[in-house]
mmCIF file of C-alpha atoms in Angstrom:
data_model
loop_
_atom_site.group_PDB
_atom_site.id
_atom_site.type_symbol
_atom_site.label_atom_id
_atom_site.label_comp_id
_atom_site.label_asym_id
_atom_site.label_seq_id
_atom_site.Cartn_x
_atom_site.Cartn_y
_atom_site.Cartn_z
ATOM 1 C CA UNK E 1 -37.905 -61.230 -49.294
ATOM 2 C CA UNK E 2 -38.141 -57.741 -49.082
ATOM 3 C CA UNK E 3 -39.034 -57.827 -45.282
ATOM 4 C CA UNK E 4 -35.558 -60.354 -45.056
ATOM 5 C CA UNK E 5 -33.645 -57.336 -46.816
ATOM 6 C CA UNK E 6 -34.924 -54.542 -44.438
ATOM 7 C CA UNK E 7 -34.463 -56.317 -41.221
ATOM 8 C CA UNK E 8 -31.075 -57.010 -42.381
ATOM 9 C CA UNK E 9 -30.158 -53.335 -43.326
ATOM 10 C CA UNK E 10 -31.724 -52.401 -39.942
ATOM 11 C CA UNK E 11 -29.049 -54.840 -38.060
ATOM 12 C CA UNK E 12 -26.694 -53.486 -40.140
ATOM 13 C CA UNK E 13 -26.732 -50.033 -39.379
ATOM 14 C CA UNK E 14 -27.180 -50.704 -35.606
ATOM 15 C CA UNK E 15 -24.162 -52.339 -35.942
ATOM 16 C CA UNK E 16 -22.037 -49.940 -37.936
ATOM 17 C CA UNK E 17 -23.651 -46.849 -34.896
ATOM 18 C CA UNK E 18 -23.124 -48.549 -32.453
ATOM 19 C CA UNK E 19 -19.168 -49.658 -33.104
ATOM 20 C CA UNK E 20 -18.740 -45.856 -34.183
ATOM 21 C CA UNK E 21 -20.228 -44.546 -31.363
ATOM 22 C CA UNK E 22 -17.790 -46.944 -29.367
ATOM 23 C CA UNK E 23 -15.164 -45.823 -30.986
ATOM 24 C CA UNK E 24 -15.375 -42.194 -30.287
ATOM 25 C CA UNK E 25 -15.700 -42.598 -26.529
ATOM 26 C CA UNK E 26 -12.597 -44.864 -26.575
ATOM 27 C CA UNK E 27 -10.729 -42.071 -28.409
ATOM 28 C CA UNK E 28 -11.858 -39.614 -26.151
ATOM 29 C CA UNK E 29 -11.471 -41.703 -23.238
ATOM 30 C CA UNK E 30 -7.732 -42.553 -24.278
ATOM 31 C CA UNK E 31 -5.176 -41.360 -21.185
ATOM 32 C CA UNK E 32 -2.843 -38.657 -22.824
ATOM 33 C CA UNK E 33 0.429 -39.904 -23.081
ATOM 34 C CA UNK E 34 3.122 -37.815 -21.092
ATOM 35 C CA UNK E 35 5.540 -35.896 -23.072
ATOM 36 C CA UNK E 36 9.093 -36.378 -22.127
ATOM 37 C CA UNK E 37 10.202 -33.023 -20.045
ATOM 38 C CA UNK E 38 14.323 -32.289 -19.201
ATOM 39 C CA UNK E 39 15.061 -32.046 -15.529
ATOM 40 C CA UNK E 40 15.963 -28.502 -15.795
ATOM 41 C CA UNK E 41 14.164 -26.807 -12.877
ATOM 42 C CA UNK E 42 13.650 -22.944 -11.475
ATOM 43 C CA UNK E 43 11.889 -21.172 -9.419
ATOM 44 C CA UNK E 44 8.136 -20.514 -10.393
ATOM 45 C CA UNK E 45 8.363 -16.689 -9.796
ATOM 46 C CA UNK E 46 11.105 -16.573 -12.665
ATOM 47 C CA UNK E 47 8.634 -17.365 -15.579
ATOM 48 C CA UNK E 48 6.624 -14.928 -17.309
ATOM 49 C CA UNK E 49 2.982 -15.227 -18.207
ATOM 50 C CA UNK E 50 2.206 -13.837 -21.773
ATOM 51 C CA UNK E 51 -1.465 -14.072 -21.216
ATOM 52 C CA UNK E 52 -2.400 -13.247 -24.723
ATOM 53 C CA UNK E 53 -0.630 -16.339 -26.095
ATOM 54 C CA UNK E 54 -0.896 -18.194 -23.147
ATOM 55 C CA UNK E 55 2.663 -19.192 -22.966
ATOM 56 C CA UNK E 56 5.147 -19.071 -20.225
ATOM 57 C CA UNK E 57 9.016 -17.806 -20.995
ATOM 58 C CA UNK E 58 11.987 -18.484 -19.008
ATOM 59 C CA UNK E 59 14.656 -15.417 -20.265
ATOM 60 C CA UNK E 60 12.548 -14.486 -23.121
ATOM 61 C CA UNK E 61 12.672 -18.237 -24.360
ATOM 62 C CA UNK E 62 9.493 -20.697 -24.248
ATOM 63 C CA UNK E 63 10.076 -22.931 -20.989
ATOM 64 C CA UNK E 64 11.141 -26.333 -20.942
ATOM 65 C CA UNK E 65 11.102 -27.960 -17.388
ATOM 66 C CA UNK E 66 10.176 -27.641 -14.199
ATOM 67 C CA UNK E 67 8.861 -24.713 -12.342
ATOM 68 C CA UNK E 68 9.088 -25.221 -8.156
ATOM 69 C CA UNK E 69 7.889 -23.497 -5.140
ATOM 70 C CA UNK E 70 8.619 -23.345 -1.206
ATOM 71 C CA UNK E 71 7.900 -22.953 2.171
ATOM 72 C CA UNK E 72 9.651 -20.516 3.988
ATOM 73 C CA UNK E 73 10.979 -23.813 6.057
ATOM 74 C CA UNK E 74 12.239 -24.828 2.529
ATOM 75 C CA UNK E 75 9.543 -27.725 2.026
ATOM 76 C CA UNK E 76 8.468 -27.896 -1.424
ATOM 77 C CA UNK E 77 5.177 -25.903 -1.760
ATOM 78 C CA UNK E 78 4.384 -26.792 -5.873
ATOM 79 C CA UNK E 79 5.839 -28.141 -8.552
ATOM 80 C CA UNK E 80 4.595 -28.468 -12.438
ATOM 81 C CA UNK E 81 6.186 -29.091 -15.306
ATOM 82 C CA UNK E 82 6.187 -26.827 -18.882
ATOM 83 C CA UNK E 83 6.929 -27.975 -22.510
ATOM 84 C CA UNK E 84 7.564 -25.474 -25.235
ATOM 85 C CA UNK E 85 5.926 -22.825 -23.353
ATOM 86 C CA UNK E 86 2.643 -24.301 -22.024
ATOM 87 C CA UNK E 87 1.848 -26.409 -18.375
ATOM 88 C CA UNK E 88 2.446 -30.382 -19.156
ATOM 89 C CA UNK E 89 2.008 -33.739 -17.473
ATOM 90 C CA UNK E 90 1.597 -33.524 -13.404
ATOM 91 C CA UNK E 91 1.055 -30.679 -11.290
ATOM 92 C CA UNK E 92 1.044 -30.773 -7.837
ATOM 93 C CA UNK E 93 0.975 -28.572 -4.364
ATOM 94 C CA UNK E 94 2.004 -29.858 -0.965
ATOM 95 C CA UNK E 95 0.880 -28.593 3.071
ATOM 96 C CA UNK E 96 3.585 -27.002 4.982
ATOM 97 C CA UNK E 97 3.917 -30.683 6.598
ATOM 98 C CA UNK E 98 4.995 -32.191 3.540
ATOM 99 C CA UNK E 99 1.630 -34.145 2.639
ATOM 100 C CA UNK E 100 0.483 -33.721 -1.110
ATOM 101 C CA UNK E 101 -2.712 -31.226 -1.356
ATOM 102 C CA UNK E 102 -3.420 -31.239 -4.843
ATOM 103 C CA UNK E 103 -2.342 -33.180 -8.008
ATOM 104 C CA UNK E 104 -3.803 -32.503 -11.093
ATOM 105 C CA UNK E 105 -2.313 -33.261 -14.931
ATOM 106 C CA UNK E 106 -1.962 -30.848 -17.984
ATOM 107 C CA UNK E 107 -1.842 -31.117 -22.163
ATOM 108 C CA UNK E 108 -0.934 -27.831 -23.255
ATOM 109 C CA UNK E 109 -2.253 -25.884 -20.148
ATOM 110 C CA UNK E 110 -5.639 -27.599 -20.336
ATOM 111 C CA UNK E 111 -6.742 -30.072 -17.623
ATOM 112 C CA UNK E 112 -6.871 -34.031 -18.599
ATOM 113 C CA UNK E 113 -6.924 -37.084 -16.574
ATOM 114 C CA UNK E 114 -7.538 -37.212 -12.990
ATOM 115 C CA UNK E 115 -7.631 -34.189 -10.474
ATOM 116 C CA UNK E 116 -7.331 -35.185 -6.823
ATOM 117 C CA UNK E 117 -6.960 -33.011 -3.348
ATOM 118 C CA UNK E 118 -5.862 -33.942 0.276
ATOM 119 C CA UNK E 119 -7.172 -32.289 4.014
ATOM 120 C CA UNK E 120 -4.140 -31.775 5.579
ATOM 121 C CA UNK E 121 -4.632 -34.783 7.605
ATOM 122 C CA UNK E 122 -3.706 -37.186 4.460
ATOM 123 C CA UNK E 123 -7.048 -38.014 3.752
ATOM 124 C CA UNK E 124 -8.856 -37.712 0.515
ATOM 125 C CA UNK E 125 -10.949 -34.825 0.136
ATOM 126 C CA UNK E 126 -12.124 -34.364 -3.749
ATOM 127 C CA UNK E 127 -11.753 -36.514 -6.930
ATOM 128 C CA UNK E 128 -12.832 -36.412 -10.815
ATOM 129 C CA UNK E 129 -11.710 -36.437 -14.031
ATOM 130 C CA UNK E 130 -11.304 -34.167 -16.845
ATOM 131 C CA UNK E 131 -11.693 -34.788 -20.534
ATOM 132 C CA UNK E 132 -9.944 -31.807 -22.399
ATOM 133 C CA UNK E 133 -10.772 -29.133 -19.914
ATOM 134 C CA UNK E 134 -13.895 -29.616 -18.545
ATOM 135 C CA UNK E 135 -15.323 -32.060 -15.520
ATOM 136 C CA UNK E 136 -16.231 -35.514 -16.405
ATOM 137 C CA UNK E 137 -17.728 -38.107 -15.009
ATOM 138 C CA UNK E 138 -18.456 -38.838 -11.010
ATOM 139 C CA UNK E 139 -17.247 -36.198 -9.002
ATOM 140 C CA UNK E 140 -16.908 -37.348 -5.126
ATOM 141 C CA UNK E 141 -15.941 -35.076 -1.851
ATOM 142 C CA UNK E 142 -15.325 -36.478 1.540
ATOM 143 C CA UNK E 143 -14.947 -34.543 4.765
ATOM 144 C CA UNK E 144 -11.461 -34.707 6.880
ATOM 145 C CA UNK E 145 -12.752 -37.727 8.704
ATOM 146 C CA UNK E 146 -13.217 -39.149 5.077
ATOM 147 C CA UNK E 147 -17.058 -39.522 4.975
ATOM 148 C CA UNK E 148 -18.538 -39.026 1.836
ATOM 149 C CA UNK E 149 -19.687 -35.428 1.797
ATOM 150 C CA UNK E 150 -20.936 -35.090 -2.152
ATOM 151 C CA UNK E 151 -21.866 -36.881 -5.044
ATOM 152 C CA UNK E 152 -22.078 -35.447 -8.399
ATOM 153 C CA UNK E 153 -22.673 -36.765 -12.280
ATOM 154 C CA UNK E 154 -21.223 -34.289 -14.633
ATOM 155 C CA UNK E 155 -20.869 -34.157 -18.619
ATOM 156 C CA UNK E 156 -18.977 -31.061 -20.150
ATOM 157 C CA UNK E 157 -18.721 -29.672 -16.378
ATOM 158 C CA UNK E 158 -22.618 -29.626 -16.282
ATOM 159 C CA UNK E 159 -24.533 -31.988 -13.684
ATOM 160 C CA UNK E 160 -26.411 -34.339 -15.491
ATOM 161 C CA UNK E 161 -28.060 -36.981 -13.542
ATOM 162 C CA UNK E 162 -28.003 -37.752 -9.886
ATOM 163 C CA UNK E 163 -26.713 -35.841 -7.742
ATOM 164 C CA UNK E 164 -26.295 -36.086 -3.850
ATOM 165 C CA UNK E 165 -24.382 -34.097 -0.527
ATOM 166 C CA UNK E 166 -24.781 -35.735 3.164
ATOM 167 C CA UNK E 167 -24.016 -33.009 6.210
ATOM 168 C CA UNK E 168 -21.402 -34.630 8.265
ATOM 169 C CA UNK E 169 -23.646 -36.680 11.001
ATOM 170 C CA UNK E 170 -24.860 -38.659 7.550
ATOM 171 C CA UNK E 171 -27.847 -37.152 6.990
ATOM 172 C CA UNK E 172 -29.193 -36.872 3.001
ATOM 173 C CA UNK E 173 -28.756 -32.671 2.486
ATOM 174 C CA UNK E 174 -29.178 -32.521 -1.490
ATOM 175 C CA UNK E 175 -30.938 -35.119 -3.429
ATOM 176 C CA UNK E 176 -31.600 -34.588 -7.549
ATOM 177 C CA UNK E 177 -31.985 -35.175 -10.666
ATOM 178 C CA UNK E 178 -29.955 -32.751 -13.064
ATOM 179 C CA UNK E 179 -31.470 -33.335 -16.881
ATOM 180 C CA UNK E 180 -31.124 -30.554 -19.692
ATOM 181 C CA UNK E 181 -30.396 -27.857 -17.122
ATOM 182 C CA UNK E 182 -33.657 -28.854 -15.019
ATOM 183 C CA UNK E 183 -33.826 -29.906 -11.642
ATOM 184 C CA UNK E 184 -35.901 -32.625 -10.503
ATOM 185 C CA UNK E 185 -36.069 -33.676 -6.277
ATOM 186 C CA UNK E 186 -34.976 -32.770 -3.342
ATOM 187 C CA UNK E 187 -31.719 -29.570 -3.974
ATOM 188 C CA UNK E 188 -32.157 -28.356 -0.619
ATOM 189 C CA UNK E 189 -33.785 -30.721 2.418
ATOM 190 C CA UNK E 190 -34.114 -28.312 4.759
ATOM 191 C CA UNK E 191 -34.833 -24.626 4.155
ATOM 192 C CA UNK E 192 -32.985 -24.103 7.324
ATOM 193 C CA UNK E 193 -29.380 -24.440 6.639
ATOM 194 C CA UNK E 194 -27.251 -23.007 3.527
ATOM 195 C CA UNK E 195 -24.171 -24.034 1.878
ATOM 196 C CA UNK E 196 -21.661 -21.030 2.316
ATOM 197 C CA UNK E 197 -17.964 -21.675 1.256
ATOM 198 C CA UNK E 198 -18.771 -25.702 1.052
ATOM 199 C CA UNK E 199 -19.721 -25.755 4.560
ATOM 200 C CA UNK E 200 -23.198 -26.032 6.054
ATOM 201 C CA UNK E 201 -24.625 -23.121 7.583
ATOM 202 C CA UNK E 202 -27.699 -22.366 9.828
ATOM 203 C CA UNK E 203 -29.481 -19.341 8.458
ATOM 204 C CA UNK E 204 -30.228 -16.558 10.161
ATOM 205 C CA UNK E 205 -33.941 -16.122 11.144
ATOM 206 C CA UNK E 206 -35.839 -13.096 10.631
#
C-alpha cells in the first residue's frame, strides 16, 4: 500500500513540473502584442536621446509616432516607431535601391521577436530571435549567394550546443559543442585561415 501511495505521489509531482515548466516557456514564448502607434511621423534627427532615462522627446514631450530617415535621392533609409518615449513594434532600414536591410521589433526599446537582415541583392543574410533582449534560439547566416554560412544554438545570447560555419565553397570551417561556457570539437579546422570582420582570412605566415 505504501509502495501504491509513493509511486502515485511520484506521478504526481512529475505531472504538476512538468505542466509548470510548460507553462513558463509558453509565457515566455508568447509574441508581444503590438501597441497601437498614431501616424504622426518626423524626421529621426528631430528627437532627443535622454540617455539617462532612456527616453526619446519630440519638443520636450515623450514621442508618439514615427521617426523616418532618407537617402539623399529621397528613398526611405529607416523607419521605427516610438510610444510614450521609448522604440516600439517594427524597426526597419532599407539599401539605397529600395530593398529592406534590416527589420527588427521593439517593447520598450528592448529587442523581442524576430530580427532579420538582407545583402543588398534581396537575399537573406542573418536570422534569430530575441526573448526580452537577448539572442534566442537558432541563429542562421547565409552568404549573398544564399548558402548557409553559420549555424549557431544560443540561450540568453550565450552558445549553448552545436554550433557550425561552412567557408563559401561548402567546406565545414567551425564545428562544436558550446556547454557551460566550454568548448568541445572542432572551433577552428584549419589553423590557416582567421575570421576577421565575418569574412575568412588567410593568415599571414611568419
Amino acid at each position: 500500500m505504501k509502495n501504491i501511495i509513493l509511486s502515485l505521489c511520484v506521478v504526481t509531482f512529475y505531472c504538476l513540473g512538468c505542466n509548470s515548466v510548460s507553462d513558463t516557456k509558453k509565457e515566455e514564448l508568447k509574441p508581444i502584442e503590438k501597441v497601437v502607434i498614431n501616424s504622426f511621423t518626423i524626421h529621426k534627427d528631430s528627437l532627443v536621446l535622454n540617455g539617462n532615462q532612456g527616453n526619446w522627446y519630440y519638443k520636450n514631450k515623450l514621442f508618439s509616432g514615427y521617426a523616418v530617415k532618407y537617402y539623399p535621392n529621397n528613398s526611405l533609409k529607416e523607419k521605427i516607431g516610438f510610444f510614450n518615449g521609448k522604440k516600439q513594434n517594427e524597426y526597419r532600414q532599407w539599401f539605397a535601391n529600395g530593398v529592406l536591410k534590416l527589420e527588427s521589433h521593439y517593447n520598450q526599446n528592448v529587442l523581442v521577436g524576430s530580427y532579420k537582415t538582407w545583402w543588398n541583392n534581396d537575399v537573406l543574410a542573418s536570422e534569430v530571435n530575441y526573448l526580452k533582449g537577448k539572442k534566442q534560439g537558432v541563429e542562421l547566416k547565409w552568404f549573398k549567394d544564399g548558402t548557409l554560412s553559420r549555424k549557431r544554438n544560443l540561450v540568453d545570447g550565450r552558445e549553448e550546443g552545436l554550433q557550425k560555419a561552412w567557408l563559401e565553397n561548402g567546406k565545414l570551417y567551425v564545428n562544436y559543442e558550446a556547454k557551460n561556457g566550454r568548448v568541445f570539437g572542432m572551433k577552428r579546422a584549419n589553423s590557416c585561415y582567421q575570421l576577421k570582420n565575418e569574412k575568412i582570412e588567410e593568415s599571414k605566415k611568419i
